[in-house]
Tab-separated table of C-alpha atoms in Angstrom:
chain	number	residue	atom	x	y	z
T	1	UNK	CA	-84.354	-35.008	-66.048
T	2	UNK	CA	-86.578	-36.874	-68.496
T	3	UNK	CA	-89.003	-34.001	-69.166
T	4	UNK	CA	-88.933	-31.666	-72.151
T	5	UNK	CA	-88.142	-28.020	-71.444
T	6	UNK	CA	-91.645	-26.959	-72.640
T	7	UNK	CA	-93.235	-29.169	-69.980
T	8	UNK	CA	-91.452	-27.488	-67.050
T	9	UNK	CA	-93.123	-24.764	-65.000
T	10	UNK	CA	-90.174	-22.438	-64.340
T	11	UNK	CA	-92.017	-20.649	-61.535
T	12	UNK	CA	-92.478	-23.896	-59.678
T	13	UNK	CA	-89.234	-25.622	-60.654
T	14	UNK	CA	-86.568	-23.260	-62.066
T	15	UNK	CA	-83.815	-24.550	-64.310
T	16	UNK	CA	-80.057	-24.430	-63.887
T	17	UNK	CA	-77.769	-24.287	-66.909
T	18	UNK	CA	-74.163	-25.204	-66.027
T	19	UNK	CA	-71.221	-24.229	-68.206
T	20	UNK	CA	-71.571	-27.369	-70.310
T	21	UNK	CA	-74.945	-26.060	-71.615
T	22	UNK	CA	-77.254	-28.853	-70.447
T	23	UNK	CA	-80.531	-27.786	-68.855
T	24	UNK	CA	-81.444	-29.319	-65.505
T	25	UNK	CA	-84.201	-28.483	-63.078
T	26	UNK	CA	-83.391	-27.101	-59.640
T	27	UNK	CA	-85.058	-30.112	-58.048
T	28	UNK	CA	-83.023	-32.677	-59.972
T	29	UNK	CA	-79.772	-30.731	-59.541
T	30	UNK	CA	-80.325	-30.424	-55.776
T	31	UNK	CA	-80.826	-34.159	-55.611
T	32	UNK	CA	-77.741	-34.826	-57.716
T	33	UNK	CA	-75.590	-32.571	-55.490
T	34	UNK	CA	-77.105	-34.198	-52.377
T	35	UNK	CA	-77.935	-30.754	-50.979
T	36	UNK	CA	-80.130	-32.161	-48.197
T	37	UNK	CA	-76.997	-33.706	-46.680
T	38	UNK	CA	-75.516	-30.264	-46.045
T	39	UNK	CA	-78.525	-27.944	-45.619
T	40	UNK	CA	-81.800	-28.058	-43.734
T	41	UNK	CA	-84.534	-27.960	-46.364
T	42	UNK	CA	-88.065	-26.734	-45.640
T	43	UNK	CA	-90.928	-29.165	-46.159
T	44	UNK	CA	-92.965	-26.275	-47.565
T	45	UNK	CA	-92.409	-26.791	-51.280
T	46	UNK	CA	-94.292	-23.603	-52.083
T	47	UNK	CA	-91.814	-21.380	-50.271
T	48	UNK	CA	-89.593	-19.000	-52.186
T	49	UNK	CA	-86.379	-20.480	-50.749
T	50	UNK	CA	-86.607	-24.050	-49.402
T	51	UNK	CA	-83.140	-23.872	-47.800
T	52	UNK	CA	-83.497	-22.841	-44.159
T	53	UNK	CA	-79.883	-23.101	-42.978
T	54	UNK	CA	-76.799	-25.265	-42.581
T	55	UNK	CA	-77.431	-28.751	-41.276
T	56	UNK	CA	-73.940	-28.967	-39.729
T	57	UNK	CA	-70.475	-27.520	-40.082
T	58	UNK	CA	-68.382	-28.750	-42.963
T	59	UNK	CA	-66.852	-32.108	-42.020
T	60	UNK	CA	-63.543	-33.275	-43.540
T	61	UNK	CA	-63.914	-36.015	-46.169
T	62	UNK	CA	-67.693	-35.768	-46.010
T	63	UNK	CA	-67.985	-35.648	-49.811
T	64	UNK	CA	-67.228	-38.751	-51.795
T	65	UNK	CA	-66.063	-36.931	-54.918
T	66	UNK	CA	-66.366	-33.778	-56.988
T	67	UNK	CA	-69.749	-33.886	-58.718
T	68	UNK	CA	-70.044	-33.775	-62.489
T	69	UNK	CA	-72.897	-33.029	-64.878
T	70	UNK	CA	-75.158	-36.103	-64.974
T	71	UNK	CA	-75.566	-35.668	-68.738
T	72	UNK	CA	-71.965	-35.304	-69.956
T	73	UNK	CA	-69.703	-35.698	-66.859
T	74	UNK	CA	-68.388	-32.138	-67.173
T	75	UNK	CA	-67.351	-30.606	-63.817
T	76	UNK	CA	-69.929	-28.624	-61.847
T	77	UNK	CA	-67.630	-26.138	-60.149
T	78	UNK	CA	-68.945	-22.677	-60.952
T	79	UNK	CA	-72.551	-22.752	-59.717
T	80	UNK	CA	-72.879	-20.428	-56.727
T	81	UNK	CA	-75.761	-22.392	-55.226
T	82	UNK	CA	-73.456	-25.360	-54.621
T	83	UNK	CA	-70.278	-23.437	-53.855
T	84	UNK	CA	-69.959	-24.726	-50.281
T	85	UNK	CA	-70.327	-28.351	-51.376
T	86	UNK	CA	-67.840	-27.947	-54.221
T	87	UNK	CA	-65.270	-26.174	-52.057
T	88	UNK	CA	-65.534	-28.906	-49.426
T	89	UNK	CA	-64.799	-31.471	-52.112
T	90	UNK	CA	-61.889	-29.395	-53.426
T	91	UNK	CA	-60.328	-29.198	-49.970
T	92	UNK	CA	-60.790	-32.944	-49.453
T	93	UNK	CA	-59.190	-33.730	-52.812
T	94	UNK	CA	-56.206	-31.494	-52.045
T	95	UNK	CA	-55.780	-33.106	-48.613
T	96	UNK	CA	-55.944	-36.616	-50.089
T	97	UNK	CA	-53.263	-35.694	-52.604
T	98	UNK	CA	-51.164	-34.301	-49.746
T	99	UNK	CA	-51.492	-37.555	-47.771
T	100	UNK	CA	-50.540	-39.657	-50.790
T	101	UNK	CA	-47.581	-37.414	-51.583
T	102	UNK	CA	-46.339	-37.373	-47.982
T	103	UNK	CA	-46.394	-41.158	-47.695
T	104	UNK	CA	-44.638	-41.525	-51.029
T	105	UNK	CA	-41.890	-39.155	-49.855
T	106	UNK	CA	-41.411	-40.580	-46.359
T	107	UNK	CA	-40.941	-44.266	-47.176
T	108	UNK	CA	-37.775	-43.799	-49.322
T	109	UNK	CA	-36.292	-41.441	-46.709
T	110	UNK	CA	-36.787	-44.040	-43.959
T	111	UNK	CA	-35.257	-46.722	-46.179
T	112	UNK	CA	-32.203	-44.572	-46.926
T	113	UNK	CA	-31.815	-43.858	-43.213
T	114	UNK	CA	-31.610	-47.595	-42.514
T	115	UNK	CA	-28.924	-47.916	-45.199
T	116	UNK	CA	-26.938	-45.014	-43.704
T	117	UNK	CA	-27.045	-46.599	-40.242
T	118	UNK	CA	-25.924	-49.938	-41.683
T	119	UNK	CA	-22.990	-48.187	-43.353
T	120	UNK	CA	-21.923	-46.660	-40.028
T	121	UNK	CA	-21.951	-50.117	-38.424
T	122	UNK	CA	-19.397	-51.386	-40.936
T	123	UNK	CA	-15.713	-51.466	-39.858
T	124	UNK	CA	-13.960	-48.127	-40.299
T	125	UNK	CA	-11.535	-48.242	-43.225
T	126	UNK	CA	-10.540	-44.569	-43.281
T	127	UNK	CA	-7.431	-43.659	-41.310
T	128	UNK	CA	-6.480	-40.267	-39.873
T	129	UNK	CA	-4.481	-38.235	-42.346
T	130	UNK	CA	-0.809	-38.286	-41.208
T	131	UNK	CA	0.826	-34.930	-40.616
T	132	UNK	CA	3.715	-33.967	-42.858
T	133	UNK	CA	7.090	-34.169	-41.055
T	134	UNK	CA	8.438	-31.279	-43.114
T	135	UNK	CA	7.092	-28.378	-41.076
T	136	UNK	CA	8.837	-25.144	-40.239
T	137	UNK	CA	9.196	-24.281	-36.580
T	138	UNK	CA	6.206	-21.889	-36.493
T	139	UNK	CA	3.999	-24.370	-38.328
T	140	UNK	CA	5.075	-27.160	-36.009
T	141	UNK	CA	4.266	-25.034	-32.947
T	142	UNK	CA	0.824	-24.200	-34.370
T	143	UNK	CA	0.139	-27.855	-35.166
T	144	UNK	CA	1.138	-28.943	-31.665
T	145	UNK	CA	-1.095	-26.299	-30.096
T	146	UNK	CA	-4.007	-27.389	-32.241
T	147	UNK	CA	-3.522	-31.073	-31.473
T	148	UNK	CA	-2.881	-30.789	-27.729
T	149	UNK	CA	-4.844	-27.805	-26.523
T	150	UNK	CA	-7.867	-27.157	-28.674
T	151	UNK	CA	-11.045	-29.033	-27.813
T	152	UNK	CA	-13.573	-30.139	-30.363
T	153	UNK	CA	-16.753	-28.397	-29.213
T	154	UNK	CA	-20.042	-29.898	-30.357
T	155	UNK	CA	-22.461	-27.410	-28.841
T	156	UNK	CA	-25.465	-25.265	-29.706
T	157	UNK	CA	-28.597	-26.305	-31.566
T	158	UNK	CA	-28.747	-29.624	-33.387
T	159	UNK	CA	-28.244	-27.861	-36.711
T	160	UNK	CA	-25.138	-26.149	-35.342
T	161	UNK	CA	-23.810	-29.415	-33.911
T	162	UNK	CA	-24.095	-31.147	-37.281
T	163	UNK	CA	-22.369	-28.225	-39.024
T	164	UNK	CA	-19.490	-28.498	-36.535
T	165	UNK	CA	-19.178	-32.227	-37.184
T	166	UNK	CA	-19.210	-31.819	-40.963
T	167	UNK	CA	-16.691	-28.977	-40.818
T	168	UNK	CA	-14.361	-30.958	-38.541
T	169	UNK	CA	-14.506	-33.928	-40.909
T	170	UNK	CA	-14.432	-32.050	-44.209
T	171	UNK	CA	-11.462	-34.143	-45.360
T	172	UNK	CA	-13.422	-37.391	-45.141
T	173	UNK	CA	-16.347	-38.595	-47.240
T	174	UNK	CA	-17.851	-40.551	-44.342
T	175	UNK	CA	-20.702	-38.110	-43.737
T	176	UNK	CA	-21.303	-36.984	-47.311
T	177	UNK	CA	-24.320	-39.191	-48.080
T	178	UNK	CA	-26.020	-38.848	-44.711
T	179	UNK	CA	-25.605	-35.055	-44.748
T	180	UNK	CA	-27.497	-34.963	-48.053
T	181	UNK	CA	-30.139	-37.254	-46.574
T	182	UNK	CA	-30.461	-34.981	-43.535
T	183	UNK	CA	-31.102	-31.980	-45.766
T	184	UNK	CA	-33.853	-33.912	-47.550
T	185	UNK	CA	-35.442	-34.959	-44.257
T	186	UNK	CA	-35.398	-31.329	-43.056
T	187	UNK	CA	-36.987	-30.186	-46.299
T	188	UNK	CA	-39.652	-32.896	-46.013
T	189	UNK	CA	-40.333	-31.912	-42.381
T	190	UNK	CA	-40.928	-28.337	-43.473
T	191	UNK	CA	-43.185	-29.412	-46.340
T	192	UNK	CA	-45.452	-31.527	-44.102
T	193	UNK	CA	-45.738	-28.836	-41.436
T	194	UNK	CA	-49.316	-27.777	-40.690
T	195	UNK	CA	-48.674	-24.290	-42.088
T	196	UNK	CA	-47.891	-25.782	-45.521
T	197	UNK	CA	-50.985	-27.977	-45.798
T	198	UNK	CA	-53.839	-27.066	-48.193
T	199	UNK	CA	-56.443	-26.563	-45.470
T	200	UNK	CA	-54.090	-24.307	-43.495
T	201	UNK	CA	-53.396	-22.093	-46.490
T	202	UNK	CA	-57.127	-21.805	-47.201
T	203	UNK	CA	-57.687	-20.981	-43.523
T	204	UNK	CA	-55.151	-18.144	-43.728
T	205	UNK	CA	-56.756	-16.759	-46.894
T	206	UNK	CA	-60.215	-16.832	-45.319
T	207	UNK	CA	-58.986	-15.170	-42.147
T	208	UNK	CA	-57.265	-12.467	-44.168
T	209	UNK	CA	-60.438	-11.843	-46.193
T	210	UNK	CA	-62.493	-11.598	-42.980
T	211	UNK	CA	-60.116	-9.059	-41.497
T	212	UNK	CA	-60.358	-6.875	-44.601
T	213	UNK	CA	-64.155	-7.027	-44.372
T	214	UNK	CA	-64.192	-6.242	-40.672
T	215	UNK	CA	-65.442	-9.693	-39.653
T	216	UNK	CA	-63.869	-10.832	-36.381
T	217	UNK	CA	-65.215	-14.379	-36.273
T	218	UNK	CA	-62.397	-16.863	-35.711
T	219	UNK	CA	-62.283	-20.289	-37.350
T	220	UNK	CA	-61.650	-22.559	-34.395
T	221	UNK	CA	-61.882	-26.056	-35.899
T	222	UNK	CA	-58.703	-25.914	-38.001
T	223	UNK	CA	-56.448	-28.097	-35.795
T	224	UNK	CA	-58.864	-31.042	-36.005
T	225	UNK	CA	-58.510	-31.374	-39.772
T	226	UNK	CA	-54.760	-30.894	-40.127
T	227	UNK	CA	-52.636	-33.961	-40.862
T	228	UNK	CA	-49.915	-34.317	-38.206
T	229	UNK	CA	-48.922	-37.968	-38.605
T	230	UNK	CA	-46.228	-37.430	-41.217
T	231	UNK	CA	-44.772	-34.471	-39.340
T	232	UNK	CA	-44.336	-36.644	-36.246
T	233	UNK	CA	-42.749	-39.373	-38.355
T	234	UNK	CA	-40.373	-36.856	-39.946
T	235	UNK	CA	-39.504	-35.376	-36.534
T	236	UNK	CA	-38.486	-38.806	-35.252
T	237	UNK	CA	-36.568	-39.541	-38.458
T	238	UNK	CA	-34.552	-36.313	-38.134
T	239	UNK	CA	-33.748	-37.128	-34.491
T	240	UNK	CA	-32.643	-40.564	-35.604
T	241	UNK	CA	-30.437	-39.079	-38.333
T	242	UNK	CA	-28.791	-36.597	-35.964
T	243	UNK	CA	-28.119	-39.265	-33.359
T	244	UNK	CA	-26.526	-41.507	-36.012
T	245	UNK	CA	-24.185	-38.719	-37.139
T	246	UNK	CA	-23.249	-37.600	-33.631
T	247	UNK	CA	-22.713	-41.103	-32.242
T	248	UNK	CA	-20.515	-42.060	-35.187
T	249	UNK	CA	-18.542	-38.834	-34.819
T	250	UNK	CA	-17.916	-39.467	-31.138
T	251	UNK	CA	-16.868	-43.054	-31.926
T	252	UNK	CA	-14.739	-42.497	-35.021
T	253	UNK	CA	-15.053	-39.053	-36.527
T	254	UNK	CA	-13.428	-36.957	-33.798
T	255	UNK	CA	-10.256	-39.062	-34.048
T	256	UNK	CA	-10.206	-38.480	-37.800
T	257	UNK	CA	-10.763	-34.776	-37.291
T	258	UNK	CA	-7.891	-34.524	-34.804
T	259	UNK	CA	-5.468	-36.584	-36.844
T	260	UNK	CA	-5.634	-39.509	-34.453
T	261	UNK	CA	-5.143	-37.392	-31.364
T	262	UNK	CA	-7.427	-38.618	-28.579
T	263	UNK	CA	-8.024	-35.218	-27.062
T	264	UNK	CA	-10.984	-34.022	-25.091
T	265	UNK	CA	-14.326	-33.400	-26.734
T	266	UNK	CA	-16.794	-30.892	-25.362
T	267	UNK	CA	-20.349	-32.129	-25.883
T	268	UNK	CA	-23.525	-30.370	-24.807
T	269	UNK	CA	-26.676	-32.189	-25.877
T	270	UNK	CA	-29.110	-30.233	-23.695
T	271	UNK	CA	-30.818	-28.785	-26.845
T	272	UNK	CA	-31.181	-32.331	-28.197
T	273	UNK	CA	-32.876	-33.478	-25.014
T	274	UNK	CA	-35.181	-30.450	-25.138
T	275	UNK	CA	-36.239	-31.443	-28.671
T	276	UNK	CA	-36.931	-34.953	-27.366
T	277	UNK	CA	-39.071	-33.498	-24.574
T	278	UNK	CA	-41.096	-31.479	-27.102
T	279	UNK	CA	-41.707	-34.661	-29.102
T	280	UNK	CA	-42.710	-36.545	-25.954
T	281	UNK	CA	-45.127	-33.817	-24.889
T	282	UNK	CA	-46.901	-33.534	-28.234
T	283	UNK	CA	-47.059	-37.310	-28.687
T	284	UNK	CA	-48.627	-37.658	-25.247
T	285	UNK	CA	-51.208	-34.967	-26.019
T	286	UNK	CA	-52.114	-36.722	-29.280
T	287	UNK	CA	-52.185	-40.159	-27.636
T	288	UNK	CA	-49.344	-41.506	-29.761
T	289	UNK	CA	-47.437	-43.865	-27.429
T	290	UNK	CA	-44.940	-45.089	-30.059
T	291	UNK	CA	-43.700	-41.566	-30.802
T	292	UNK	CA	-43.569	-40.779	-27.078
T	293	UNK	CA	-41.373	-43.840	-26.520
T	294	UNK	CA	-39.121	-42.683	-29.378
T	295	UNK	CA	-38.657	-39.349	-27.610
T	296	UNK	CA	-37.840	-41.078	-24.306
T	297	UNK	CA	-35.360	-43.421	-25.997
T	298	UNK	CA	-33.461	-40.665	-27.765
T	299	UNK	CA	-33.385	-38.586	-24.573
T	300	UNK	CA	-31.558	-41.444	-22.860
T	301	UNK	CA	-29.329	-42.143	-25.862
T	302	UNK	CA	-28.128	-38.552	-26.010
T	303	UNK	CA	-27.273	-38.742	-22.296
T	304	UNK	CA	-25.187	-41.883	-22.854
T	305	UNK	CA	-23.483	-40.251	-25.803
T	306	UNK	CA	-22.679	-37.040	-23.940
T	307	UNK	CA	-21.343	-38.934	-20.939
T	308	UNK	CA	-18.995	-41.090	-23.023
T	309	UNK	CA	-16.531	-38.492	-24.279
T	310	UNK	CA	-17.478	-35.091	-22.941
T	311	UNK	CA	-14.920	-33.238	-20.856
T	312	UNK	CA	-17.452	-30.613	-19.806
T	313	UNK	CA	-19.618	-32.740	-17.466
T	314	UNK	CA	-18.812	-33.011	-13.782
T	315	UNK	CA	-19.302	-36.313	-11.972
T	316	UNK	CA	-22.343	-34.907	-10.156
T	317	UNK	CA	-23.946	-33.679	-13.390
T	318	UNK	CA	-23.266	-37.012	-15.035
T	319	UNK	CA	-24.871	-38.945	-12.172
T	320	UNK	CA	-27.963	-36.704	-12.246
T	321	UNK	CA	-28.370	-37.046	-16.025
T	322	UNK	CA	-27.976	-40.827	-15.931
T	323	UNK	CA	-30.589	-41.146	-13.173
T	324	UNK	CA	-33.009	-38.999	-15.146
T	325	UNK	CA	-32.336	-41.095	-18.247
T	326	UNK	CA	-33.100	-44.283	-16.318
T	327	UNK	CA	-36.364	-42.763	-15.090
T	328	UNK	CA	-37.350	-41.989	-18.679
T	329	UNK	CA	-36.495	-45.496	-19.823
T	330	UNK	CA	-38.616	-46.868	-16.984
T	331	UNK	CA	-41.504	-44.707	-18.237
T	332	UNK	CA	-40.853	-45.922	-21.787
T	333	UNK	CA	-41.088	-49.550	-20.643
T	334	UNK	CA	-44.333	-48.796	-18.809
T	335	UNK	CA	-45.805	-47.269	-21.970
T	336	UNK	CA	-44.709	-50.318	-23.983
T	337	UNK	CA	-46.363	-52.666	-21.488
T	338	UNK	CA	-49.549	-50.576	-21.481
T	339	UNK	CA	-49.724	-50.257	-25.293
T	340	UNK	CA	-48.170	-53.472	-26.664
T	341	UNK	CA	-49.944	-53.242	-30.010
T	342	UNK	CA	-48.753	-49.728	-30.849
T	343	UNK	CA	-45.216	-50.174	-29.473
T	344	UNK	CA	-44.432	-53.660	-30.794
T	345	UNK	CA	-40.695	-54.377	-30.698
T	346	UNK	CA	-39.818	-51.209	-28.778
T	347	UNK	CA	-39.290	-52.993	-25.448
T	348	UNK	CA	-36.102	-54.465	-26.950
T	349	UNK	CA	-34.950	-50.935	-27.814
T	350	UNK	CA	-35.589	-49.886	-24.206
T	351	UNK	CA	-33.485	-52.821	-22.969
T	352	UNK	CA	-30.655	-51.871	-25.337
T	353	UNK	CA	-30.741	-48.247	-24.118
T	354	UNK	CA	-30.666	-49.430	-20.485
T	355	UNK	CA	-27.609	-51.547	-21.291
T	356	UNK	CA	-26.006	-48.528	-22.946
T	357	UNK	CA	-26.365	-46.497	-19.741
T	358	UNK	CA	-25.264	-49.386	-17.541
T	359	UNK	CA	-22.160	-50.351	-19.532
T	360	UNK	CA	-21.143	-46.812	-20.605
T	361	UNK	CA	-21.272	-47.860	-24.248
T	362	UNK	CA	-23.341	-46.525	-27.117
T	363	UNK	CA	-24.381	-47.664	-30.561
T	364	UNK	CA	-26.418	-46.831	-33.628
T	365	UNK	CA	-29.820	-48.468	-32.966
T	366	UNK	CA	-31.082	-51.041	-35.439
T	367	UNK	CA	-34.613	-50.642	-36.743
T	368	UNK	CA	-36.707	-53.327	-35.064
T	369	UNK	CA	-38.617	-55.807	-37.173
T	370	UNK	CA	-42.012	-54.400	-36.221
T	371	UNK	CA	-41.036	-50.842	-37.120
T	372	UNK	CA	-39.663	-52.055	-40.445
T	373	UNK	CA	-43.012	-53.768	-41.031
T	374	UNK	CA	-44.810	-50.458	-40.465
T	375	UNK	CA	-42.669	-48.772	-43.130
T	376	UNK	CA	-43.286	-51.726	-45.443
T	377	UNK	CA	-47.025	-51.386	-44.863
T	378	UNK	CA	-46.842	-47.706	-45.794
T	379	UNK	CA	-45.008	-48.636	-48.990
T	380	UNK	CA	-47.603	-51.306	-49.748
T	381	UNK	CA	-50.390	-48.798	-49.196
T	382	UNK	CA	-48.805	-46.506	-51.761
T	383	UNK	CA	-48.649	-49.432	-54.158
T	384	UNK	CA	-52.297	-50.238	-53.532
T	385	UNK	CA	-51.811	-53.456	-51.517
T	386	UNK	CA	-52.898	-52.113	-48.119
T	387	UNK	CA	-56.243	-50.571	-47.182
T	388	UNK	CA	-57.089	-47.052	-46.038
T	389	UNK	CA	-59.848	-46.068	-43.616
T	390	UNK	CA	-61.313	-42.903	-42.072
T	391	UNK	CA	-61.776	-42.540	-38.329
T	392	UNK	CA	-65.096	-41.329	-36.919
T	393	UNK	CA	-64.008	-37.719	-37.492
T	394	UNK	CA	-62.881	-38.237	-41.070
T	395	UNK	CA	-59.110	-38.528	-40.598
T	396	UNK	CA	-57.381	-41.177	-42.747
T	397	UNK	CA	-55.166	-44.029	-41.539
T	398	UNK	CA	-53.772	-47.181	-43.132
T	399	UNK	CA	-53.845	-50.888	-42.267
T	400	UNK	CA	-51.108	-53.093	-43.680
T	401	UNK	CA	-50.727	-56.861	-44.112
T	402	UNK	CA	-54.110	-58.207	-45.222
T	403	UNK	CA	-55.592	-54.727	-45.059
T	404	UNK	CA	-58.224	-55.681	-42.457
T	405	UNK	CA	-58.096	-54.244	-38.907
T	406	UNK	CA	-56.959	-56.584	-36.132
T	407	UNK	CA	-56.246	-54.138	-33.270
T	408	UNK	CA	-57.290	-50.703	-32.077
T	409	UNK	CA	-55.178	-47.557	-31.763
T	410	UNK	CA	-55.680	-43.785	-31.557
T	411	UNK	CA	-56.042	-41.381	-34.458
T	412	UNK	CA	-52.989	-39.042	-34.570
T	413	UNK	CA	-55.224	-36.083	-35.452
T	414	UNK	CA	-58.086	-36.318	-32.950
T	415	UNK	CA	-57.506	-39.287	-30.644
T	416	UNK	CA	-60.583	-41.199	-31.849
T	417	UNK	CA	-60.429	-44.992	-31.888
T	418	UNK	CA	-59.079	-46.398	-35.160
T	419	UNK	CA	-58.496	-49.925	-36.370
T	420	UNK	CA	-60.741	-52.677	-35.097
T	421	UNK	CA	-60.762	-56.351	-34.164
T	422	UNK	CA	-61.281	-59.659	-35.949
T	423	UNK	CA	-61.286	-57.937	-39.371
T	424	UNK	CA	-64.146	-55.672	-38.290
T	425	UNK	CA	-63.588	-51.866	-38.154
T	426	UNK	CA	-64.269	-50.034	-34.890
T	427	UNK	CA	-67.453	-47.986	-34.497
T	428	UNK	CA	-67.409	-44.957	-36.775
T	429	UNK	CA	-64.488	-46.255	-38.882
T	430	UNK	CA	-65.215	-46.490	-42.615
T	431	UNK	CA	-63.313	-47.620	-45.663
T	432	UNK	CA	-61.554	-44.789	-47.577
T	433	UNK	CA	-62.153	-46.113	-51.078
T	434	UNK	CA	-61.639	-42.666	-52.624
T	435	UNK	CA	-58.197	-42.363	-51.014
T	436	UNK	CA	-57.243	-45.852	-52.168
T	437	UNK	CA	-58.213	-44.879	-55.690
T	438	UNK	CA	-55.883	-41.890	-55.431
T	439	UNK	CA	-53.058	-44.182	-54.275
T	440	UNK	CA	-53.811	-46.475	-57.163
T	441	UNK	CA	-53.508	-43.642	-59.672
T	442	UNK	CA	-50.202	-42.499	-58.159
T	443	UNK	CA	-48.834	-46.053	-58.038
T	444	UNK	CA	-49.349	-46.702	-61.756
């Protein structure tokens, strides 16, 4: 880069002129773009094209940053020779922004969920609306039929169940705030779905372009680079929200909806348990014991809730469901004992759920101290006080408290070992300084 243009043999060392107008030799530009990291380069310097082929497939977060002109810092994004390197960096930047955004969105939602649960635990001050004594005979007959004969049926999908609850209690403001929160959680869950992530959209565009060109080669490494952690967190948060609404309705809301009449309630939470099973299955496949325990806990909680007031369950069905719930809680306790670091504080939740089944009572679970600390660590990471790392396969994770790893876990994306011991990262784990910088910019 220190030679004059007249001194350069263009046949031996061609020049590249980026959009900023500075003149750089091919040799210096290749070095600046670190091309040997991505391509196999021939040792024969006299060859027409020194690039022999790809050194390896494109690895997520393998580029530290988007390269700029070494003379003026202008972006180098429109030079075909380095298109693969630049596009890799673009994808990484978009994914980092997605991770930062997702964490920034999730933490307030989890905090508001804790507030909503605390509100439900407060003494009920609303009273059933008294019926007017001045009713004509036909109106009185209709009112009596509605109060004595009609069941409140909370059935169907979870979305349908919540709609039934909100419709039945439309005269009370008890569920107003949490229904808004639920809509926001659902929207967040959709936004962090794999199909909405930058890499997935690029994948779809590439596949579409290949089909139009008659190329049938499939891209098979997509699942390994998608970020699933926030989707799992949002899935658990939505389950938690639905359980809070349904348990409060069974405790207080159905009496308000029926004007104080303690009639039968028809509950069918089989779809809820199926959703819990889906969460358990995926968490197990991704080696995420904490999320698997969450699925097991809510499976048992929905059983206790359905048993408490439902008129549709026979004694035999109830006994079978309770036994299955106890089996799942036993499995949850085993997972907690096997993975104490990743399930800290959850053994107490298992004990509380066992008591719920044993005593035929139910409650809105309180967030344990350890889980609250995890949310606090995520908030600290967004504010720049935690530390971010990449696993051996380039997937990011965060460490709270002092920011140095003290225990090992499994990467939600690929199952590789993350964390470390005695403030030393595990093999293959590296500090994500570029991601921390992005958090720092968002936190200001």
